[in-house]
mmCIF file of C-alpha atoms in Angstrom:
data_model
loop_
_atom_site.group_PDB
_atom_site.id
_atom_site.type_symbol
_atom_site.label_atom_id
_atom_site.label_comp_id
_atom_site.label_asym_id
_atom_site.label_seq_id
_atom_site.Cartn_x
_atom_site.Cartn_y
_atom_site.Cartn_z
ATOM 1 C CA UNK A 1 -181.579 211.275 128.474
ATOM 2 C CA UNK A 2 -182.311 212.083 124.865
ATOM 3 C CA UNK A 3 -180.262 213.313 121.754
ATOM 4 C CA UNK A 4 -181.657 217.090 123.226
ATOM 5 C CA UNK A 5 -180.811 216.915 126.642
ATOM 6 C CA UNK A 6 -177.186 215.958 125.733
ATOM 7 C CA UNK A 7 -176.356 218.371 123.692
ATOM 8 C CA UNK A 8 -178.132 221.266 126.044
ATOM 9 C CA UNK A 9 -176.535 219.318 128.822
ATOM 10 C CA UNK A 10 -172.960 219.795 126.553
ATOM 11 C CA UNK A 11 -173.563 222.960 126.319
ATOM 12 C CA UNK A 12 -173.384 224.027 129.758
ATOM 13 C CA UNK A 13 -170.350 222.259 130.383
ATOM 14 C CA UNK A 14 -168.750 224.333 127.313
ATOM 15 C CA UNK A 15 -169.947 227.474 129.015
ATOM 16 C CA UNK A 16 -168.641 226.679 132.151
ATOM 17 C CA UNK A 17 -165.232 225.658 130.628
ATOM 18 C CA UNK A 18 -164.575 229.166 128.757
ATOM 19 C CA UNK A 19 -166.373 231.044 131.769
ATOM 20 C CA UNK A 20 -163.165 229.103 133.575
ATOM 21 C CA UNK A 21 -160.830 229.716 130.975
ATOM 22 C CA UNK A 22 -161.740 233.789 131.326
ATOM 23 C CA UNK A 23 -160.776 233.549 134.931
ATOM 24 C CA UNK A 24 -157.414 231.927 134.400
ATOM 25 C CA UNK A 25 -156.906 234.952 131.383
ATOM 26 C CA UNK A 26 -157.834 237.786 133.440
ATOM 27 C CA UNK A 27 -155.787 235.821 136.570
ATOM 28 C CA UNK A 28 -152.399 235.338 134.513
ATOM 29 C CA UNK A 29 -153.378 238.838 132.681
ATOM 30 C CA UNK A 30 -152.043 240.439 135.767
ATOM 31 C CA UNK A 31 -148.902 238.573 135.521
ATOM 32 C CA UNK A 32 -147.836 238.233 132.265
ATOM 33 C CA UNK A 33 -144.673 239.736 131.890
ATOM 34 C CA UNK A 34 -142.763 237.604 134.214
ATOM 35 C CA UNK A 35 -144.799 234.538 132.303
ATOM 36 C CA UNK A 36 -143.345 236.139 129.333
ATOM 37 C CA UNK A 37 -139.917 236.492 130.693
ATOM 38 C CA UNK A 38 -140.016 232.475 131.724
ATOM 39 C CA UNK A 39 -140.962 231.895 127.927
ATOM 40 C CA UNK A 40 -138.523 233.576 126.665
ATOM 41 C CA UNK A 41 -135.397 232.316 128.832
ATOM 42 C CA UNK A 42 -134.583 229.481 127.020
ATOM 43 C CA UNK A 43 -133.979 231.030 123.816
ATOM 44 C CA UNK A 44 -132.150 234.018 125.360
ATOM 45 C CA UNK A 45 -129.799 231.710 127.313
ATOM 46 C CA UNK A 46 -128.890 230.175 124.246
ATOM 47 C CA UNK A 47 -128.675 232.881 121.604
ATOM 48 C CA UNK A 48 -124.660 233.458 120.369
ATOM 49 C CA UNK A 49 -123.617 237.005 121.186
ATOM 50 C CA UNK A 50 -125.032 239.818 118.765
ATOM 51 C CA UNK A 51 -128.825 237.884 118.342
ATOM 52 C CA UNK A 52 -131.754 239.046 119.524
ATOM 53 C CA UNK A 53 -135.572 238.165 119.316
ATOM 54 C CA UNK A 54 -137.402 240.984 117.593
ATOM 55 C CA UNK A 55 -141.079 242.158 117.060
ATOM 56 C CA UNK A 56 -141.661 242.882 113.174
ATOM 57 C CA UNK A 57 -145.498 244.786 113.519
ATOM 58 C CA UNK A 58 -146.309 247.023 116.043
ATOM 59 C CA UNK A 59 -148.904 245.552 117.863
ATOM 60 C CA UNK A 60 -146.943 242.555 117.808
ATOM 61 C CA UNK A 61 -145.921 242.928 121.453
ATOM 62 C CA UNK A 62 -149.737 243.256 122.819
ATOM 63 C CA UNK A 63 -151.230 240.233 120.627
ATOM 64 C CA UNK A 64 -148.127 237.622 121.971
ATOM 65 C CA UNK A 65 -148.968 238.878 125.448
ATOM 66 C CA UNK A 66 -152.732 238.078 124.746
ATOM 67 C CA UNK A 67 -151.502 234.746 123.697
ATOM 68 C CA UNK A 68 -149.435 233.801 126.538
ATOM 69 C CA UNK A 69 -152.264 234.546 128.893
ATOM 70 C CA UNK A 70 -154.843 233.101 127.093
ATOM 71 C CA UNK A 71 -152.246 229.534 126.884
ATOM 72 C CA UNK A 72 -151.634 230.093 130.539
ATOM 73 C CA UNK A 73 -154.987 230.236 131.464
ATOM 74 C CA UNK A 74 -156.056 227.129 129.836
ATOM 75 C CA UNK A 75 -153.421 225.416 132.462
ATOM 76 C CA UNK A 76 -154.410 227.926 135.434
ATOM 77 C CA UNK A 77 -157.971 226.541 134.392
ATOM 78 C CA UNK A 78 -157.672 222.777 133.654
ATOM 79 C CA UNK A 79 -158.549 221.497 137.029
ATOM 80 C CA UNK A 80 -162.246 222.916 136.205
ATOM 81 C CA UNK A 81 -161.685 221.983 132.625
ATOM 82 C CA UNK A 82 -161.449 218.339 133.702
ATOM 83 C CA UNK A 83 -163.659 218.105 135.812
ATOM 84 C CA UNK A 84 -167.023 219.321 133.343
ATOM 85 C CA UNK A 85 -165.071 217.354 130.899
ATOM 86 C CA UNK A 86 -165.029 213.523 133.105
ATOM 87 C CA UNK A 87 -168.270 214.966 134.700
ATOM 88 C CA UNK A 88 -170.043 214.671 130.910
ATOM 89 C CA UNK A 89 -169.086 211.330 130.690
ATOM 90 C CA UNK A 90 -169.817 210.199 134.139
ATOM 91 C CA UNK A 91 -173.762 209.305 133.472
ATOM 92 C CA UNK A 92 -171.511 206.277 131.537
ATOM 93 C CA UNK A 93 -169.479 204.839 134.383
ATOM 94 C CA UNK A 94 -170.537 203.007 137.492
ATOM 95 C CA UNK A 95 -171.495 204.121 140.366
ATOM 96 C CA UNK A 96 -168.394 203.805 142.428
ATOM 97 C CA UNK A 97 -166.113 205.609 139.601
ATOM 98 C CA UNK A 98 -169.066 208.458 139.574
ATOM 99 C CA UNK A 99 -167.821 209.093 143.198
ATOM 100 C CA UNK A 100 -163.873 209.775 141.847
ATOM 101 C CA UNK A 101 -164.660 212.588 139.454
ATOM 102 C CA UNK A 102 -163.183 214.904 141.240
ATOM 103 C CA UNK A 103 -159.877 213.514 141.963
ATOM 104 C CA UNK A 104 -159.405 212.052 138.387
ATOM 105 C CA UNK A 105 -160.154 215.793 137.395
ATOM 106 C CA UNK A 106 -156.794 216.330 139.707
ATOM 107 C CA UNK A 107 -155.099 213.705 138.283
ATOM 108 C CA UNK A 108 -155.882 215.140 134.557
ATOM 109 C CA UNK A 109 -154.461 218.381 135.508
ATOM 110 C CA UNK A 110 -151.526 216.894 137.134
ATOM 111 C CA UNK A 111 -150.443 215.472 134.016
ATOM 112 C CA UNK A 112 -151.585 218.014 131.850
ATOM 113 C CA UNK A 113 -149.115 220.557 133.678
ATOM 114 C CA UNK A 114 -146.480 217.632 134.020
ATOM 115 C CA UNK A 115 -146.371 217.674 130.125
ATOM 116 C CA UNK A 116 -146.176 221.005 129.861
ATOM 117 C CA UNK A 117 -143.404 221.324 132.482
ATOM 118 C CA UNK A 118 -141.684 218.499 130.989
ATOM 119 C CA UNK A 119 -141.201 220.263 127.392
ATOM 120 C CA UNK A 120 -140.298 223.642 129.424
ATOM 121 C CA UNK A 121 -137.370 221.959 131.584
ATOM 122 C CA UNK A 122 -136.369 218.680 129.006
ATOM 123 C CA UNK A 123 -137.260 219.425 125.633
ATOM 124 C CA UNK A 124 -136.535 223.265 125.185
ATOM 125 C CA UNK A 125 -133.039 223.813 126.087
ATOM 126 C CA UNK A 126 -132.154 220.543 124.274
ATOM 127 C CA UNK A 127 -134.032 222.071 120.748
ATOM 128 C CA UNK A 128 -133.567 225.191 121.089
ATOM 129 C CA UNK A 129 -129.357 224.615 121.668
ATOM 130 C CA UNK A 130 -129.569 222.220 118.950
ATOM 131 C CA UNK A 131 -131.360 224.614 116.499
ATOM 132 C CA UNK A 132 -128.669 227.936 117.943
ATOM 133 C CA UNK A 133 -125.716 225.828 116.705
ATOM 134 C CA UNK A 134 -125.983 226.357 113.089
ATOM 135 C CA UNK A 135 -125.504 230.193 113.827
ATOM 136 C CA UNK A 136 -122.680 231.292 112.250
ATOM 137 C CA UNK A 137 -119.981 234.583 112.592
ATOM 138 C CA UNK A 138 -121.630 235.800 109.477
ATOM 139 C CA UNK A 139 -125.511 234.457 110.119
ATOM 140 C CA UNK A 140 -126.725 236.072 113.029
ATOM 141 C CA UNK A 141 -129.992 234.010 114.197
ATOM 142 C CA UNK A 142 -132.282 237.136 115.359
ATOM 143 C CA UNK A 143 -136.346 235.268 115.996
ATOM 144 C CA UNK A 144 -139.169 236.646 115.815
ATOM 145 C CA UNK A 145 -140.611 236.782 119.000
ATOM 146 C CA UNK A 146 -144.660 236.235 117.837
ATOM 147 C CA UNK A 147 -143.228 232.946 115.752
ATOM 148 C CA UNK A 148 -141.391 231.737 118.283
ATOM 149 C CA UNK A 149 -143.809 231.743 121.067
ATOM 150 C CA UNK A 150 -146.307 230.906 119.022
ATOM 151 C CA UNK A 151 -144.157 227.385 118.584
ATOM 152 C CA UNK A 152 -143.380 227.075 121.916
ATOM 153 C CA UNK A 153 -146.843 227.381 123.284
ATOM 154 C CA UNK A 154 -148.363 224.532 120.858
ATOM 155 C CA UNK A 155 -145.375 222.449 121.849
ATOM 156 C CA UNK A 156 -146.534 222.671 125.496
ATOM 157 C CA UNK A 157 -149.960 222.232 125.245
ATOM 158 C CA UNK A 158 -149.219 218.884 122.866
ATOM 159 C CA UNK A 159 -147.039 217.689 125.460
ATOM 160 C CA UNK A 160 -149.076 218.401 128.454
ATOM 161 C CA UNK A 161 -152.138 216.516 126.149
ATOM 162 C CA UNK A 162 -149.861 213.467 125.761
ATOM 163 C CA UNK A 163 -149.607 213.275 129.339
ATOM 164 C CA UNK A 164 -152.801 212.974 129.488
ATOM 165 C CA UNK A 165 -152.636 209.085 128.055
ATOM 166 C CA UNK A 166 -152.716 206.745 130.880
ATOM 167 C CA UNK A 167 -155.787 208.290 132.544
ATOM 168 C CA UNK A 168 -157.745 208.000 128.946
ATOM 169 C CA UNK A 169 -156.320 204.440 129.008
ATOM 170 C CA UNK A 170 -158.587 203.883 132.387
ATOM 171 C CA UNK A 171 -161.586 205.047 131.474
ATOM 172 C CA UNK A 172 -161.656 203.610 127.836
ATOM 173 C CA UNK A 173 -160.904 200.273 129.249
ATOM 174 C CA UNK A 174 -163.501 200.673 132.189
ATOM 175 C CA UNK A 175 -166.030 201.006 129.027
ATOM 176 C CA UNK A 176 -164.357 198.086 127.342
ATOM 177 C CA UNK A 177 -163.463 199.498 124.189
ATOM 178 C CA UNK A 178 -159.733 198.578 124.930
ATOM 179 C CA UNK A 179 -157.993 196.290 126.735
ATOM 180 C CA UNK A 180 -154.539 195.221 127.764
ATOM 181 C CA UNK A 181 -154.284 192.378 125.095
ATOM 182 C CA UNK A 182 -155.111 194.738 122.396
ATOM 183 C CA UNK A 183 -152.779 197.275 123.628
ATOM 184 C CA UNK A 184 -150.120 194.611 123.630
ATOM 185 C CA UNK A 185 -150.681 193.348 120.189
ATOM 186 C CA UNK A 186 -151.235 196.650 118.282
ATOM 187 C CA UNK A 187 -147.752 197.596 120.515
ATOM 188 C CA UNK A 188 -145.632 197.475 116.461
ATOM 189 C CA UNK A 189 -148.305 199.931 115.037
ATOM 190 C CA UNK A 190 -148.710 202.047 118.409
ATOM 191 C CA UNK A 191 -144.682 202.602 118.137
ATOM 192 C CA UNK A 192 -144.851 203.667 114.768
ATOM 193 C CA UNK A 193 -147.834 205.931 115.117
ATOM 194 C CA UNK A 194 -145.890 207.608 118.564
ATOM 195 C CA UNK A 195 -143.179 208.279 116.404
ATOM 196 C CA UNK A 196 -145.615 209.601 113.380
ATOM 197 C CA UNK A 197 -147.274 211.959 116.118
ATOM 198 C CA UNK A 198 -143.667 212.832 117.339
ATOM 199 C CA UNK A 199 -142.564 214.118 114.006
ATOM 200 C CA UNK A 200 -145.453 216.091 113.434
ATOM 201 C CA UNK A 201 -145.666 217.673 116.662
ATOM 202 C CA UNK A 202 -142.256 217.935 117.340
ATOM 203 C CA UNK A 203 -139.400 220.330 115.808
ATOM 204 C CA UNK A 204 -137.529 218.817 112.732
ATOM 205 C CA UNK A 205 -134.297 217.603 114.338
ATOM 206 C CA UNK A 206 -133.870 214.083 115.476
ATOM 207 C CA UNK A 207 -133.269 215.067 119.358
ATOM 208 C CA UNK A 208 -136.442 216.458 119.486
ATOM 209 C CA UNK A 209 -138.481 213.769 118.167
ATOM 210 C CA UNK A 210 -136.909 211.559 120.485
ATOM 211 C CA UNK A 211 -137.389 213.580 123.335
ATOM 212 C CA UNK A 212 -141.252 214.128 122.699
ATOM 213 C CA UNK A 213 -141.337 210.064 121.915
ATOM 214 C CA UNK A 214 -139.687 208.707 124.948
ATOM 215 C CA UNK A 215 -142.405 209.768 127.257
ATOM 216 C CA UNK A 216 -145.039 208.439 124.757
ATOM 217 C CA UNK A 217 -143.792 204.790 124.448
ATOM 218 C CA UNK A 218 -143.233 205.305 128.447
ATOM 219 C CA UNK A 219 -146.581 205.958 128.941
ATOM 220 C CA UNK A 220 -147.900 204.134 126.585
ATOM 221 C CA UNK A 221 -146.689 200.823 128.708
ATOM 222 C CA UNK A 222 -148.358 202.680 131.928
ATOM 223 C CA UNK A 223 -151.481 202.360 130.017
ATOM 224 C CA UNK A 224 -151.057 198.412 129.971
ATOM 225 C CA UNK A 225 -150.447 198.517 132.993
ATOM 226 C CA UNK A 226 -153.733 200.532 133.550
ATOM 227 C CA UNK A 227 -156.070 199.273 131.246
ATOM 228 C CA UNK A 228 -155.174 195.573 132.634
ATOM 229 C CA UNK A 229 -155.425 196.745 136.084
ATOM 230 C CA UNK A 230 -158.865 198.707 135.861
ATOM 231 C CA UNK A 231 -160.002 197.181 132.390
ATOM 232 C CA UNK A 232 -163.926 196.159 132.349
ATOM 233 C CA UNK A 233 -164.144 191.908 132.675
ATOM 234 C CA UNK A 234 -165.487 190.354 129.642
ATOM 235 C CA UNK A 235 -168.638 188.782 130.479
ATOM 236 C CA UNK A 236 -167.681 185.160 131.005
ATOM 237 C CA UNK A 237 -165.141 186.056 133.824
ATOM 238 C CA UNK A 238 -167.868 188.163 135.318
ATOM 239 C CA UNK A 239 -170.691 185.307 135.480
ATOM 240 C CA UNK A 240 -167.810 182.998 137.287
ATOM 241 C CA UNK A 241 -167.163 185.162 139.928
ATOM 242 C CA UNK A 242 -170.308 185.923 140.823
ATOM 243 C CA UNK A 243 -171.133 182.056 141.141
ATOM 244 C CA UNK A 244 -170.157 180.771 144.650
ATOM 245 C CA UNK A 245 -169.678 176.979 144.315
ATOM 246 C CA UNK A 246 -171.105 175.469 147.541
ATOM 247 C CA UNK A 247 -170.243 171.655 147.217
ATOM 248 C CA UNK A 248 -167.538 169.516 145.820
ATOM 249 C CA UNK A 249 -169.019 170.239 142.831
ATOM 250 C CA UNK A 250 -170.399 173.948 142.316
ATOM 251 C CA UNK A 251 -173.852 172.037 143.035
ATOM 252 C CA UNK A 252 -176.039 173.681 145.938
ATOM 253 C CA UNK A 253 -177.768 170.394 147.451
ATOM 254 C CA UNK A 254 -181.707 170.944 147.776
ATOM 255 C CA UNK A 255 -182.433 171.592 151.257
ATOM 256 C CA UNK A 256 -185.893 170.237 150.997
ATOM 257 C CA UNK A 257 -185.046 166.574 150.157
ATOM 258 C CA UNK A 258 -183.368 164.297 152.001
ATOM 259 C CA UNK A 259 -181.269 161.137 150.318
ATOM 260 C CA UNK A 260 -183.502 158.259 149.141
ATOM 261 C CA UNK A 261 -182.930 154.462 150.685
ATOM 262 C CA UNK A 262 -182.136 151.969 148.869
ATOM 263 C CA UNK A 263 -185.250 150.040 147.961
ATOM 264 C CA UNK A 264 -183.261 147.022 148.188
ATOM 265 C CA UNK A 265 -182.513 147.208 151.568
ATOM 266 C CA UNK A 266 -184.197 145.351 153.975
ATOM 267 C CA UNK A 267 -185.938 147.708 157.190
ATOM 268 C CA UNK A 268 -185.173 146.188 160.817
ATOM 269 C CA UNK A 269 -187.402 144.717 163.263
#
């Protein structure tokens, strides 16, 4: 395929991605109060008696809603998501891992909405408790609701992309541009960027950072584990296997000569 046909073939898949996104919107659309309710739960249950999250703008209250479908969506939507994304790539992989698009597409979703889920159930009431106990008698913590979702939603789609680590771990090892060794000895600088990416990400307390960079060192030894289980062979090892040593030696005897006599020896009567 040339340069052209790539990007037309690119494209499509983008089409097809926000044509499945727009399902997912109009889908969680329909249910977006109690998705906004869920949102919202973990800050209510933790808000000190006399706070409350407020709107500051009129329209304030439509737009967030817009938001949390749209976010939703994206997760109602990532099984089709993933699969035009690993479907793009597949004219790159062999033949037998062009057969397991579809369930990697499953598996990318699965951890997508396992990061997500993750920050929802681990990191949130952990932050958000942390953050409520500088509230005061005097200072009243009252949010505003479009910041605070806003916040949460970015946190949950970073997490749920983190998640998404040891299955880009397969595939970039399958192409060789990684490998287990590497992983191992760039471990020091991998720890210190996790922890970079953690800070940014992440709200600016210490518990929170932590929480968003345990499951990123975690995984980030899964992906050894991957990338040496699944990683492509260098070239060497390949040759060698393919070579099936027939004699003593690895020699294959020719079958169309037979040993020569000793010209020394002396033929019977």
């Amino acid at each position: 395929m040339g340069l052209m046909d790539h990007l037309s073939e690119l494209r499509g898949r983008l089409v097809r991605c926000c044509l499945a996104v727009m399902v997912g919107f109009i889908a969680c659309w329909a249910v977006v109060d109690p998705i906004f309710d869920a949102l919202v739960a973990p800050l209510l249950s933790v808000l000190p008696d006399g706070s409350h999250a407020i709107y500051t703008t009129l329209p304030e209250g439509f737009f967030t809603r817009m938001h949390i479908a749209f976010v939703a969506g994206v997760f109602v939507s990532s099984p089709a998501i993933f699969y035009q994304v690993w479907a793009f790539i597949a004219p790159g992989l062999y033949e037998e891992e062009k057969r397991s698009i579809i369930p990697v597409a499953v598996m990318s979703a699965f951890f997508f909405i396992s990061g997500g889920a993750f920050c929802y159930f681990v990191v949130f009431p952990n932050a958000f408790a942390f953050f409520m106990s500088y509230a005061t008698d005097t200072i009243v913590a009252m949010p505003k609701i479009s910041d605070y979702l806003s916040f949460v939603l970015k946190l949950i789609l970073a997490f749920g992309l983190v998640f998404e680590m040891p299955l880009f771990a397969f595939f970039l090892a399958r192409m060789g541009i990684i490998t287990a060794e590497l992983m191992r000895r760039v471990r020091r600088y991998a720890i210190l960027a996790i922890f970079i990416v953690a800070a940014i990400l992440s709200p600016p307390d210490v518990v929170s950072q932590l929480l968003m960079a345990a499951p990123m060192l975690v995984l980030y030894e899964v992906s050894i584990f991957v990338a040496a289980g699944f990683g492509k062979k260098p070239a060497k090892e390949e040759d060698e296997s393919d070579e099936k040593p027939e004699g003593e030696d690895g020699e294959t005897p020719d079958a169309g000569t037979k040993p020569d006599k000793d010209e020394n020896t002396s033929e019977k009567p």
